[in-house]
Every structure is written in C-alpha cells, then in structure tokens.
Amino acid sequence: MGFKHKDIIGLQGLTREEIELLLDTAENMKEIMGRDIKKVPTLRGKTVVNLFYEASTRTRTSFEIAAKRLSADTINISASTSSVTKGETLSDTARNVLAMKPDIIVMRHAASGAHHYLAQRVSCSVINAGDGAHEHPSQGLLDMLTMRQKFGRLEGLKVAIVGDITHSRVARSDIFGLTTMGAQVCLAGPPTMMPPGIERLGNVVVCSDMREAISGADVVMMLRIQLERQGKTLLPTLREYARYYGLNPEKLKLAKPEAIVMHPGPINRGVELSSYVADGDQSAILTQVENGVAVRMAMLYHVSGGELPTA
Amino acid sequence: MGAEKTVILDGAGVRRALTRIAHEILERNKGVADLVLVGIRTGGVHLARELSLRLEEIEGERPPVGEVDITLYRDDFKGHTPHLPVGKTDIPFAIEGKKVVLVDDVLFTGRTIRAALDALMDHGRPDCIQLAVLVDRGHRELPIRADFVGRNVPTSRKENILVTFDGDNRPLEVVLEK
C-alpha cells in the first residue's frame, strides 16, 4: 500500500494503514542516524521550504535535519524576518514562495486551518508543523513511534494526556492518531483547559482527577502549559497547577510500573514535571526528540510520492 | 489467461548452484577471512544466508550476513507516484577493510546493484565488493557484471524471472514467466 496524500495537514482522516506505513518507514529511517554518513540521496534535487510563522527551535531544526538527511535543499523562512512583518498575506507569501519552485512546504502557523488554506492554493506538498490549537501531526507520529517502540503495539494501550487540552495541538493529533490505532486516551486537566465535548472524538475518557487518568496507564503524556496561547489566565497560580496537575514520583506510582513519561517540550520544570520525573528512568522525552527526525524523514519521503489532485 | 511458466532451476538445481558459488567465493578469496555477505532485500538476503551456511559447511566458519534495502537509493523516483515502503537495512558489522560479497537473486538492468553499491559505500570503505547472483538475465543498462553467477538465462524484456522461497525463506525454484 502506498501513501496517496499530497499533503499531511493532520492525523485526523489518515487510516490505520497509512499511520502504520509512516511509523514503519520512520522505524527503518532510524538506521540512517546510526551511520557515520547520516545521509541518503532520496530527495536529491528537491527543495523543502520551512515557513515558520511562529517561533520554533525543536520542530524547525528537526524538519531541517530530516530534509538534509534525505539530501533535499532546505530554505528557512521565519515570519519575524520576512515580508510578513510588512503586512504580506499568507496567500501572497505562498505565491511568492511557490515561484521559487519548492517541492514541499513545511509550515507552522498560529491560525488553525492555515495549512488547509495553503494546500488548496499550491501545487507542491504541504506538511503541517503545527497550526494554532488544531494539529501537530509530526509530534503525534513521533509520540506514537516512541510508544510503539516501548510496547511493540499501540492497540489496547492506556494513554493519559494531562494538562492544557484546549490549547494543545499535540493533544489533538495524539487523540486522532491513538484512537485510530486502537489505544484508549484518558484526558485530565483543569476544567478551564478542557474543551467541552472532546470525549466525542472517539475512544476518549475525560477524567476529573489527574490520578484517575494516570491510574494503570501505560503512557503518561504531560502537556506544556502554554501561557503564550491563553488569552486570559486560566489558572490561579503555577504553583497550584503543579500541585494538582504536575507529575511527581508519588503520582507516577499510580501508572503501570513499566509506564513511560512523555512531554512534547519544552518542559516547564517544576510545573508539569518534577525534575526527578523529567530526568528519571521512565522518561522517554529524549527518545521522542530522536524519533522526531525519523518521523519527519518519513513524512517528507511519503508526501513527495503522494498523488496530486486531479484537475 | 495466466502467464506461461518454465522452471529454470528446480530445488536441486538451486542447491547445486549455491554450492558452486560458495566454492568459487572461497577459491577467489582464499577462505573466509575478512569475508562478509550482504544480501539485497528481500531475495538476496535469503540467498546470502544460504551461502553463509554453505561456506560454513565447507570451511567450518560462517561469515556474517547483513542486509541492505535500496529503496532510498533508487534512481527512478518520480514526483507524485506513491513511493515504495522503506525496508530495513541491517549491517551489524563494520565493512571497513572487509571483502564484501553482495548477493542478489536476479541481475537485470544493474540499477539495483548500483543503488546497493552506493548504500554500502555509505556504511564504510570495504577492501573490495564482489557480486554474487543466482540468475543473470541480461539487459544491463549500467556497466555492471557479476563475479559469481548461478545460472545465465538469456531473456526478453517482456519475460520475468521469479525466485521463490518456502516459509523458512529457503529457495524453492527459479521460474521464467512469459
């Protein structure tokens, strides 16, 4: 089975087989990173434009390394240093970037749906590197790859996602991906950060207490408190948040003994995670980062073979 | 109507061909010292394992076997045709300074071998690379030839050569499909 999409806007809508194909490809791409020469000629002559309308170090660097490991040429454009600051619209930016004949645009944008808008207007492939509070598919895939490596499967796993669900595009991609793959997702967070009706997304349970969510969990996914995304303060104090929704060794004992702790980063130490947990034996945070490059290589590889829409 | 099939090598024929290739490898390399086998996924890997067993039977020592997937090194990537699934490359030993015998089931245009050579060179600089194939069917598009050949089978481009394996990945037979 081939991957037939021109773009990857989100994990919502991808089939189980397509997600499995992306994860299998990423798994096999990891071998390249262990070599002295960490490069294959697959995308030689292709151009990947990283168009970042929001600050990002980890994701942009990861996509850039992924593209370079596949021998693509990469160009980085950040909104803060581009004509966007002069008032250029997304549509105009896209047309100008397109005139440079890229093969793939990797974009991060603060507006949910910006990628869908862009993908309809450009002939090249578009990969979503995070749009508003909508989706972050590469993070969702690298999370799933990390879980699959640890447990050998995704089906039947209990995954607790704790924190600011409302503003988390990571949570949405994880929910879409994990439920498609047959995992059970338990959400916990302050009521002000829990979108109403989210349990309707599928095999998702909303827990009122963090302890309930992580009890017997195989994976505990802690989300970053995104103060920059919150229009108004949704929590009284960080200290109170840490007390009720932070993960410490005592709470972690409620999860299965072999459970892993994940976090999309960057960590607010002492808020979402105590340092003891963040740096502990059960932490899979650095494995997530390592898997990020492999997953993004897989995404770049497969979208470059996706079918173009018929005219 | 199905394709017309002719058995080119039956099970015994395949076994004899592999035994002969194993002897030729030993003769050329004067034993198995510094010898490693790398099979091209997937048929080449199964045959490399068979050759390794034969070499052990003859010489008392089994050379290590690695596997290489050439998908990421292919020269026929076209935009927007679904890409092939990427397989696993697993060469769990250093090839630096080793005599590498690259193994494939069928040698045809030579493009797969070209890709495999590139992939191998990315893993290190071997002392030399030799090529062993079960069947050479001709139609080369690149200046590549095999060092060890089980059977030369002149074919037309319309024909197909199929090497089949059993459930344990042991070679069963070689079939020509017209």
Coordinates of C-alpha atoms in Angstrom, one line a residue:
Chain A
M1 CA 0.0 0.0 0.0
G2 CA 1.3 3.5 -0.9
F3 CA 0.8 6.8 0.8
K4 CA -1.6 8.7 -1.6
H5 CA -1.8 12.1 0.0
K6 CA -0.1 15.2 -1.4
D7 CA -0.2 16.9 2.0
I8 CA -0.2 16.0 5.7
I9 CA -2.4 18.5 7.4
G10 CA -3.3 16.3 10.3
L11 CA -3.7 12.8 11.6
Q12 CA -7.4 13.1 11.5
G13 CA -8.6 11.4 8.4
L14 CA -5.5 9.2 8.0
T15 CA -6.3 5.5 8.0
R16 CA -4.7 3.0 10.4
E17 CA -2.7 1.5 7.4
E18 CA -1.4 5.0 6.5
I19 CA -0.3 5.7 10.0
E20 CA 1.3 2.3 10.2
L21 CA 3.2 2.9 7.0
L22 CA 4.5 6.3 8.2
L23 CA 5.6 4.7 11.5
D24 CA 7.2 1.7 9.8
T25 CA 9.1 4.0 7.4
A26 CA 10.3 6.1 10.3
E27 CA 11.4 3.0 12.2
N28 CA 13.5 2.0 9.2
M29 CA 14.8 5.5 8.7
K30 CA 16.3 5.4 12.2
E31 CA 19.0 3.2 11.0
I32 CA 20.4 6.1 8.9
M33 CA 21.0 8.1 12.0
G34 CA 23.4 5.5 13.4
R35 CA 25.8 5.7 10.5
D36 CA 28.9 7.8 10.1
I37 CA 27.4 9.2 6.9
K38 CA 23.9 10.1 8.0
K39 CA 22.5 10.9 4.6
V40 CA 20.7 9.1 1.7
P41 CA 20.2 10.5 -1.8
T42 CA 16.4 10.0 -1.9
L43 CA 15.3 13.7 -2.2
R44 CA 18.3 14.9 -4.1
G45 CA 17.3 17.9 -6.2
K46 CA 14.1 18.6 -4.2
T47 CA 13.6 21.8 -2.3
V48 CA 12.0 22.0 1.1
V49 CA 10.9 25.4 2.4
N50 CA 10.4 25.7 6.2
L51 CA 7.9 28.5 6.6
F52 CA 7.6 29.3 10.2
Y53 CA 5.1 31.9 11.3
E54 CA 5.7 31.0 15.0
A55 CA 8.8 30.7 17.0
S56 CA 10.2 27.1 17.0
T57 CA 13.6 25.7 17.5
R58 CA 13.0 22.0 18.0
T59 CA 10.4 21.3 15.3
R60 CA 12.1 23.5 12.7
T61 CA 15.5 22.1 13.3
S62 CA 14.1 18.6 13.3
F63 CA 12.4 19.1 9.9
E64 CA 15.6 20.7 8.6
I65 CA 17.8 17.8 9.7
A66 CA 15.2 15.4 8.3
A67 CA 15.2 17.1 4.9
K68 CA 19.0 17.3 4.8
R69 CA 19.4 13.6 5.7
L70 CA 17.3 12.9 2.6
S71 CA 19.6 15.2 0.6
A72 CA 16.9 17.8 -0.1
D73 CA 17.9 21.5 -0.2
T74 CA 16.3 23.4 2.6
I75 CA 15.3 27.1 3.0
N76 CA 14.2 28.5 6.3
I77 CA 11.8 31.5 6.3
S78 CA 10.6 32.8 9.6
A79 CA 7.8 35.3 9.8
S80 CA 9.7 37.7 12.1
T81 CA 12.4 38.2 9.4
S82 CA 10.2 38.1 6.3
S83 CA 7.8 40.3 4.5
V84 CA 5.0 39.1 6.7
T85 CA 6.1 41.8 9.1
K86 CA 5.3 44.3 6.3
G87 CA 1.8 43.0 6.1
E88 CA 2.0 40.4 3.3
T89 CA -0.9 37.9 3.4
L90 CA -0.4 34.2 3.6
S91 CA -1.8 33.8 0.1
D92 CA 0.8 36.3 -1.3
T93 CA 3.6 34.7 0.7
A94 CA 2.6 31.3 -0.7
R95 CA 2.5 32.6 -4.3
N96 CA 6.0 34.1 -3.8
V97 CA 7.4 31.0 -2.2
L98 CA 5.8 28.9 -5.0
A99 CA 7.5 31.0 -7.6
M100 CA 10.8 29.6 -6.2
K101 CA 9.6 26.1 -7.2
P102 CA 9.7 24.3 -3.9
D103 CA 8.6 20.7 -3.8
I104 CA 7.5 20.7 -0.1
I105 CA 6.4 23.5 2.2
V106 CA 6.7 22.7 5.9
M107 CA 4.7 25.4 7.7
R108 CA 3.9 26.4 11.2
H109 CA 1.2 29.0 11.7
A110 CA -0.8 30.4 14.6
A111 CA -4.1 30.1 12.8
S112 CA -5.9 26.8 12.9
G113 CA -6.7 25.8 9.3
A114 CA -4.0 27.9 7.7
H115 CA -2.4 24.7 6.2
H116 CA -5.6 23.6 4.6
Y117 CA -5.9 27.0 3.1
L118 CA -2.4 26.9 1.8
A119 CA -2.6 23.4 0.5
Q120 CA -5.5 24.3 -1.7
R121 CA -3.5 27.1 -3.3
V122 CA -0.2 25.5 -4.0
S123 CA 0.8 22.6 -6.3
C124 CA 3.6 21.4 -4.0
S125 CA 3.1 19.3 -0.9
V126 CA 2.3 20.9 2.4
I127 CA 3.2 19.5 5.8
N128 CA 1.7 20.9 8.9
A129 CA 4.3 21.7 11.6
G130 CA 1.7 23.0 13.9
D131 CA -1.4 25.1 13.3
G132 CA -2.9 27.1 16.2
A133 CA -4.7 24.7 18.6
H134 CA -5.6 22.3 15.8
E135 CA -3.0 19.7 15.0
H136 CA 0.7 18.9 15.1
P137 CA 0.9 15.7 13.1
S138 CA 4.6 15.1 13.2
Q139 CA 4.5 15.3 17.0
G140 CA 1.6 12.9 17.1
L141 CA 3.5 10.5 15.0
L142 CA 6.7 10.7 16.9
D143 CA 4.7 10.1 20.1
M144 CA 3.1 7.0 18.7
L145 CA 6.5 5.8 17.4
T146 CA 8.0 6.2 20.9
M147 CA 5.1 4.3 22.4
R148 CA 5.2 1.5 19.8
Q149 CA 9.0 1.1 20.3
K150 CA 8.4 0.6 24.0
F151 CA 5.4 -1.6 24.0
G152 CA 5.5 -3.1 20.5
R153 CA 1.9 -2.1 19.8
L154 CA -0.5 0.8 20.2
E155 CA -3.7 -1.1 20.3
G156 CA -5.0 -1.5 23.8
L157 CA -2.6 0.9 25.4
K158 CA -4.0 3.3 28.0
V159 CA -2.6 6.8 27.4
A160 CA -3.2 9.6 29.9
I161 CA -2.8 13.1 28.5
V162 CA -2.7 15.7 31.2
G163 CA -2.7 19.5 31.0
D164 CA -4.0 22.2 28.8
I165 CA -6.0 20.2 26.4
T166 CA -7.9 23.2 24.9
H167 CA -4.8 24.9 23.6
S168 CA -2.8 21.8 22.7
R169 CA -2.5 20.8 19.1
V170 CA -0.3 18.0 20.3
A171 CA -3.2 16.6 22.3
R172 CA -5.5 16.7 19.3
S173 CA -3.0 14.9 17.0
D174 CA -2.3 12.3 19.7
I175 CA -6.1 11.8 20.2
F176 CA -6.7 11.4 16.5
G177 CA -3.7 9.1 15.9
L178 CA -4.0 7.0 19.0
T179 CA -7.8 6.4 18.8
T180 CA -7.4 5.4 15.1
M181 CA -4.7 2.9 16.2
G182 CA -7.0 1.4 18.9
A183 CA -5.5 3.0 22.0
Q184 CA -7.6 4.4 24.9
V185 CA -7.0 8.0 25.7
C186 CA -7.8 9.4 29.2
L187 CA -7.7 13.2 29.5
A188 CA -7.2 15.3 32.6
G189 CA -6.7 18.9 33.2
P190 CA -8.2 22.0 34.8
P191 CA -11.9 22.4 33.8
T192 CA -10.9 25.8 32.2
M193 CA -8.5 23.9 29.9
M194 CA -10.8 21.1 28.9
P195 CA -12.8 21.7 25.7
P196 CA -16.4 20.6 26.1
G197 CA -17.5 17.6 24.0
I198 CA -13.9 16.3 23.4
E199 CA -15.0 12.9 24.5
R200 CA -17.0 12.6 21.3
L201 CA -13.7 12.3 19.4
G202 CA -13.7 8.5 19.9
N203 CA -12.2 6.3 22.5
V204 CA -11.5 9.2 24.8
V205 CA -12.4 9.4 28.5
V206 CA -12.4 12.8 30.4
C207 CA -11.3 12.4 34.0
S208 CA -12.0 14.9 36.6
D209 CA -8.9 14.0 38.6
M210 CA -5.4 13.5 37.2
R211 CA -4.9 10.5 39.5
E212 CA -7.8 8.7 37.8
A213 CA -6.4 9.4 34.4
I214 CA -2.9 8.0 35.1
S215 CA -4.0 5.0 37.2
G216 CA -2.9 1.9 35.3
A217 CA -1.7 4.0 32.4
D218 CA 1.0 2.7 30.0
V219 CA 1.9 6.2 29.0
V220 CA 1.6 9.5 30.8
M221 CA 1.8 12.4 28.4
M222 CA 2.3 15.7 30.1
L223 CA 1.4 18.8 28.1
R224 CA 3.2 22.1 28.4
I225 CA 1.3 25.0 30.0
Q226 CA 1.0 27.4 27.1
L227 CA 0.8 30.7 28.8
E228 CA 1.5 32.5 25.5
R229 CA -1.6 31.0 23.9
Q230 CA -4.0 31.7 26.7
G231 CA -5.9 34.9 26.1
K232 CA -6.6 35.3 29.8
T233 CA -5.3 33.5 32.7
L234 CA -6.9 30.1 33.1
L235 CA -5.3 29.0 36.3
P236 CA -4.8 30.8 39.6
T237 CA -1.1 30.2 40.0
L238 CA 1.5 27.9 38.5
R239 CA 2.2 26.5 42.0
E240 CA -1.4 25.4 42.3
Y241 CA -1.3 23.9 38.8
A242 CA 1.8 22.0 39.7
R243 CA 0.1 20.7 42.9
Y244 CA -3.0 19.4 41.1
Y245 CA -1.8 18.6 37.6
G246 CA 2.0 18.3 37.9
L247 CA 3.6 14.8 37.7
N248 CA 5.8 13.8 40.6
P249 CA 7.2 10.4 41.6
E250 CA 4.3 9.8 44.0
K251 CA 1.7 10.3 41.4
L252 CA 3.7 8.3 38.8
K253 CA 3.4 5.2 41.0
L254 CA -0.3 5.1 40.1
A255 CA 0.7 4.3 36.5
K256 CA 1.9 0.8 35.5
P257 CA 5.4 0.0 36.7
E258 CA 6.7 -0.1 33.1
A259 CA 4.9 3.1 32.1
I260 CA 6.8 5.8 30.2
V261 CA 6.5 9.6 30.7
M262 CA 6.4 11.8 27.7
H263 CA 6.3 15.5 27.1
P264 CA 6.3 17.4 23.8
G265 CA 8.8 20.0 25.2
P266 CA 9.9 22.5 26.1
I267 CA 9.4 21.5 29.7
N268 CA 8.4 23.9 32.4
R269 CA 10.4 22.2 35.1
G270 CA 8.6 22.1 38.4
V271 CA 5.3 22.9 36.8
E272 CA 4.2 19.9 34.5
L273 CA 7.0 17.6 35.6
S274 CA 9.3 17.5 38.6
S275 CA 12.9 17.3 37.6
Y276 CA 13.1 13.9 39.2
V277 CA 10.5 12.6 36.8
A278 CA 11.7 14.5 33.7
D279 CA 15.2 13.1 34.1
G280 CA 14.1 9.7 35.6
D281 CA 14.3 6.2 34.2
Q282 CA 10.8 6.3 32.9
S283 CA 11.2 9.5 31.0
A284 CA 11.1 9.0 27.2
I285 CA 11.4 12.7 26.4
L286 CA 14.8 12.5 24.6
T287 CA 13.7 9.4 22.7
Q288 CA 10.8 11.5 21.5
V289 CA 13.2 14.1 20.1
E290 CA 15.3 11.4 18.4
N291 CA 12.3 9.8 16.9
G292 CA 11.2 13.2 15.7
V293 CA 13.8 13.3 13.0
A294 CA 13.0 9.8 11.7
V295 CA 9.2 10.6 11.6
R296 CA 9.8 13.8 9.7
M297 CA 12.0 12.0 7.2
A298 CA 9.2 9.5 6.7
M299 CA 6.7 12.3 6.2
L300 CA 8.9 14.1 3.7
Y301 CA 9.5 10.9 1.8
H302 CA 5.9 9.9 1.5
V303 CA 4.4 13.2 0.7
S304 CA 6.8 13.5 -2.2
G305 CA 5.2 10.4 -3.6
G306 CA 1.6 11.4 -2.8
E307 CA -0.9 11.8 -5.6
L308 CA -1.6 15.2 -7.0
P309 CA -5.3 16.2 -7.1
T310 CA -6.8 15.7 -10.5
A311 CA -7.5 19.0 -12.3
Chain B
M1 CA -5.1 -16.5 -19.3
G2 CA -2.2 -16.8 -16.9
A3 CA 1.4 -16.4 -17.8
E4 CA 3.3 -19.4 -19.2
K5 CA 5.8 -20.6 -16.6
T6 CA 9.0 -22.6 -17.2
V7 CA 11.1 -23.9 -14.3
I8 CA 14.7 -22.8 -15.0
L9 CA 16.2 -24.2 -11.8
D10 CA 14.4 -26.7 -9.6
G11 CA 15.2 -27.1 -5.9
A12 CA 18.2 -29.4 -6.5
G13 CA 19.4 -27.1 -9.2
V14 CA 19.3 -24.1 -6.9
R15 CA 21.1 -26.0 -4.2
R16 CA 23.9 -27.1 -6.7
A17 CA 24.2 -23.5 -8.0
L18 CA 24.6 -22.1 -4.5
T19 CA 27.2 -24.8 -3.5
R20 CA 29.2 -24.0 -6.7
I21 CA 29.0 -20.2 -5.9
A22 CA 30.2 -20.9 -2.4
H23 CA 33.2 -22.8 -3.7
E24 CA 34.0 -20.1 -6.2
I25 CA 33.8 -17.5 -3.4
L26 CA 36.3 -19.5 -1.3
E27 CA 38.6 -20.0 -4.2
R28 CA 38.6 -16.3 -5.2
N29 CA 39.1 -15.1 -1.6
K30 CA 41.3 -18.0 -0.4
G31 CA 39.0 -18.8 2.6
V32 CA 36.6 -16.8 4.7
A33 CA 39.0 -14.5 6.4
D34 CA 37.6 -10.9 6.4
L35 CA 34.7 -12.1 4.2
V36 CA 31.2 -10.7 4.9
L37 CA 28.0 -11.3 2.9
V38 CA 25.4 -8.6 2.3
G39 CA 22.1 -9.5 0.8
I40 CA 19.8 -7.1 -1.1
R41 CA 16.3 -7.2 0.4
T42 CA 14.5 -9.4 0.2
G43 CA 15.5 -12.4 -2.0
G44 CA 19.2 -11.5 -1.8
V45 CA 19.1 -11.7 2.0
H46 CA 17.7 -15.2 2.0
L47 CA 20.3 -16.3 -0.6
A48 CA 23.1 -14.7 1.4
R49 CA 22.1 -16.7 4.5
E50 CA 22.1 -19.9 2.4
L51 CA 25.5 -19.1 1.0
S52 CA 26.8 -18.4 4.5
L53 CA 25.6 -21.8 5.6
R54 CA 27.3 -23.4 2.6
L55 CA 30.6 -21.6 3.4
E56 CA 30.4 -22.9 7.0
E57 CA 29.8 -26.5 5.7
I58 CA 32.9 -26.3 3.5
E59 CA 35.2 -24.1 5.6
G60 CA 34.0 -24.6 9.1
E61 CA 33.4 -20.9 9.7
R62 CA 30.3 -18.8 8.9
P63 CA 30.8 -15.3 7.5
P64 CA 28.5 -12.7 9.0
V65 CA 25.4 -11.7 6.9
G66 CA 24.0 -8.2 6.6
E67 CA 21.0 -6.9 4.7
V68 CA 20.7 -3.8 2.7
D69 CA 17.5 -2.1 1.5
I70 CA 18.0 0.0 -1.6
T71 CA 14.7 1.9 -1.7
L72 CA 16.2 5.2 -0.6
Y73 CA 18.9 4.9 -3.2
R74 CA 16.8 4.2 -6.2
D75 CA 17.2 6.4 -9.3
D76 CA 13.6 6.1 -10.5
F77 CA 11.9 8.5 -8.0
K78 CA 9.3 10.3 -9.9
G79 CA 7.3 13.1 -8.3
H80 CA 3.9 12.0 -7.1
T81 CA 3.8 8.3 -7.7
P82 CA 3.4 6.5 -4.3
H83 CA 6.9 5.6 -3.1
L84 CA 7.8 2.1 -2.2
P85 CA 7.8 1.2 1.5
V86 CA 11.2 1.6 3.0
G87 CA 12.7 -1.6 4.3
K88 CA 15.3 -2.2 6.9
T89 CA 19.0 -2.0 6.3
D90 CA 20.8 -4.0 8.9
I91 CA 24.5 -4.4 8.6
P92 CA 25.6 -5.2 12.2
F93 CA 29.3 -5.2 11.5
A94 CA 31.8 -2.8 10.1
I95 CA 32.6 -3.3 6.4
E96 CA 35.7 -1.1 6.6
G97 CA 38.5 -3.2 5.1
K98 CA 36.3 -6.3 4.6
K99 CA 35.8 -8.3 1.4
V100 CA 32.1 -7.8 0.8
V101 CA 30.1 -10.3 -1.3
L102 CA 26.9 -8.6 -2.3
V103 CA 24.2 -11.1 -3.0
D104 CA 21.0 -10.7 -5.1
D105 CA 18.6 -13.2 -6.6
V106 CA 18.3 -11.8 -10.2
L107 CA 20.7 -9.5 -12.0
F108 CA 18.8 -7.5 -14.7
T109 CA 19.5 -3.8 -15.6
G110 CA 22.1 -3.3 -13.0
R111 CA 20.3 -0.4 -11.4
T112 CA 19.5 -2.2 -8.2
I113 CA 23.2 -3.2 -7.8
R114 CA 24.3 0.4 -8.5
A115 CA 21.9 1.5 -5.7
A116 CA 23.3 -1.2 -3.4
L117 CA 26.9 -0.2 -4.1
D118 CA 26.0 3.4 -3.1
A119 CA 24.3 2.2 0.1
L120 CA 27.3 0.0 1.0
M121 CA 29.8 2.8 0.5
D122 CA 27.8 5.0 2.8
H123 CA 28.5 2.4 5.5
G124 CA 32.2 2.4 5.1
R125 CA 35.0 1.7 2.7
P126 CA 35.4 -2.1 2.1
D127 CA 38.5 -3.7 0.8
C128 CA 36.5 -4.9 -2.2
I129 CA 33.0 -5.7 -3.3
Q130 CA 32.1 -8.8 -5.3
L131 CA 28.7 -9.6 -6.7
A132 CA 27.0 -13.0 -6.5
V133 CA 23.6 -13.6 -8.2
L134 CA 21.6 -16.7 -8.6
V135 CA 20.4 -15.7 -12.1
D136 CA 21.8 -13.3 -14.6
R137 CA 19.1 -12.5 -17.1
G138 CA 20.9 -9.8 -19.2
H139 CA 19.6 -6.4 -20.4
R140 CA 22.2 -4.4 -18.5
E141 CA 21.8 -0.6 -18.5
L142 CA 24.9 0.1 -16.5
P143 CA 28.5 -1.3 -16.7
I144 CA 28.0 -3.9 -14.0
R145 CA 28.7 -7.6 -14.1
A146 CA 28.5 -10.4 -11.5
D147 CA 31.6 -12.2 -10.2
F148 CA 29.6 -15.3 -9.3
V149 CA 26.6 -16.4 -11.3
G150 CA 24.3 -19.4 -10.5
R151 CA 22.8 -19.5 -14.0
N152 CA 22.8 -17.3 -17.0
V153 CA 19.3 -17.1 -18.5
P154 CA 19.0 -15.1 -21.7
T155 CA 15.5 -13.5 -21.6
S156 CA 13.4 -11.0 -23.5
R157 CA 12.4 -7.8 -21.7
K158 CA 8.8 -9.0 -21.7
E159 CA 9.7 -12.1 -19.7
N160 CA 10.1 -12.2 -15.9
I161 CA 12.3 -14.3 -13.7
L162 CA 10.9 -15.3 -10.3
V163 CA 12.9 -16.9 -7.5
T164 CA 10.6 -18.5 -5.0
F165 CA 11.2 -19.3 -1.3
D166 CA 9.4 -21.5 1.2
G167 CA 8.1 -20.5 4.6
D168 CA 11.5 -20.7 6.1
N169 CA 12.9 -18.5 3.4
R170 CA 14.8 -21.4 1.8
P171 CA 15.0 -21.2 -2.0
L172 CA 12.5 -23.4 -3.8
E173 CA 13.0 -22.8 -7.5
V174 CA 13.6 -20.3 -10.3
V175 CA 10.8 -19.8 -12.8
L176 CA 10.7 -18.0 -16.1
E177 CA 7.3 -16.3 -16.8
K178 CA 6.4 -15.5 -20.4

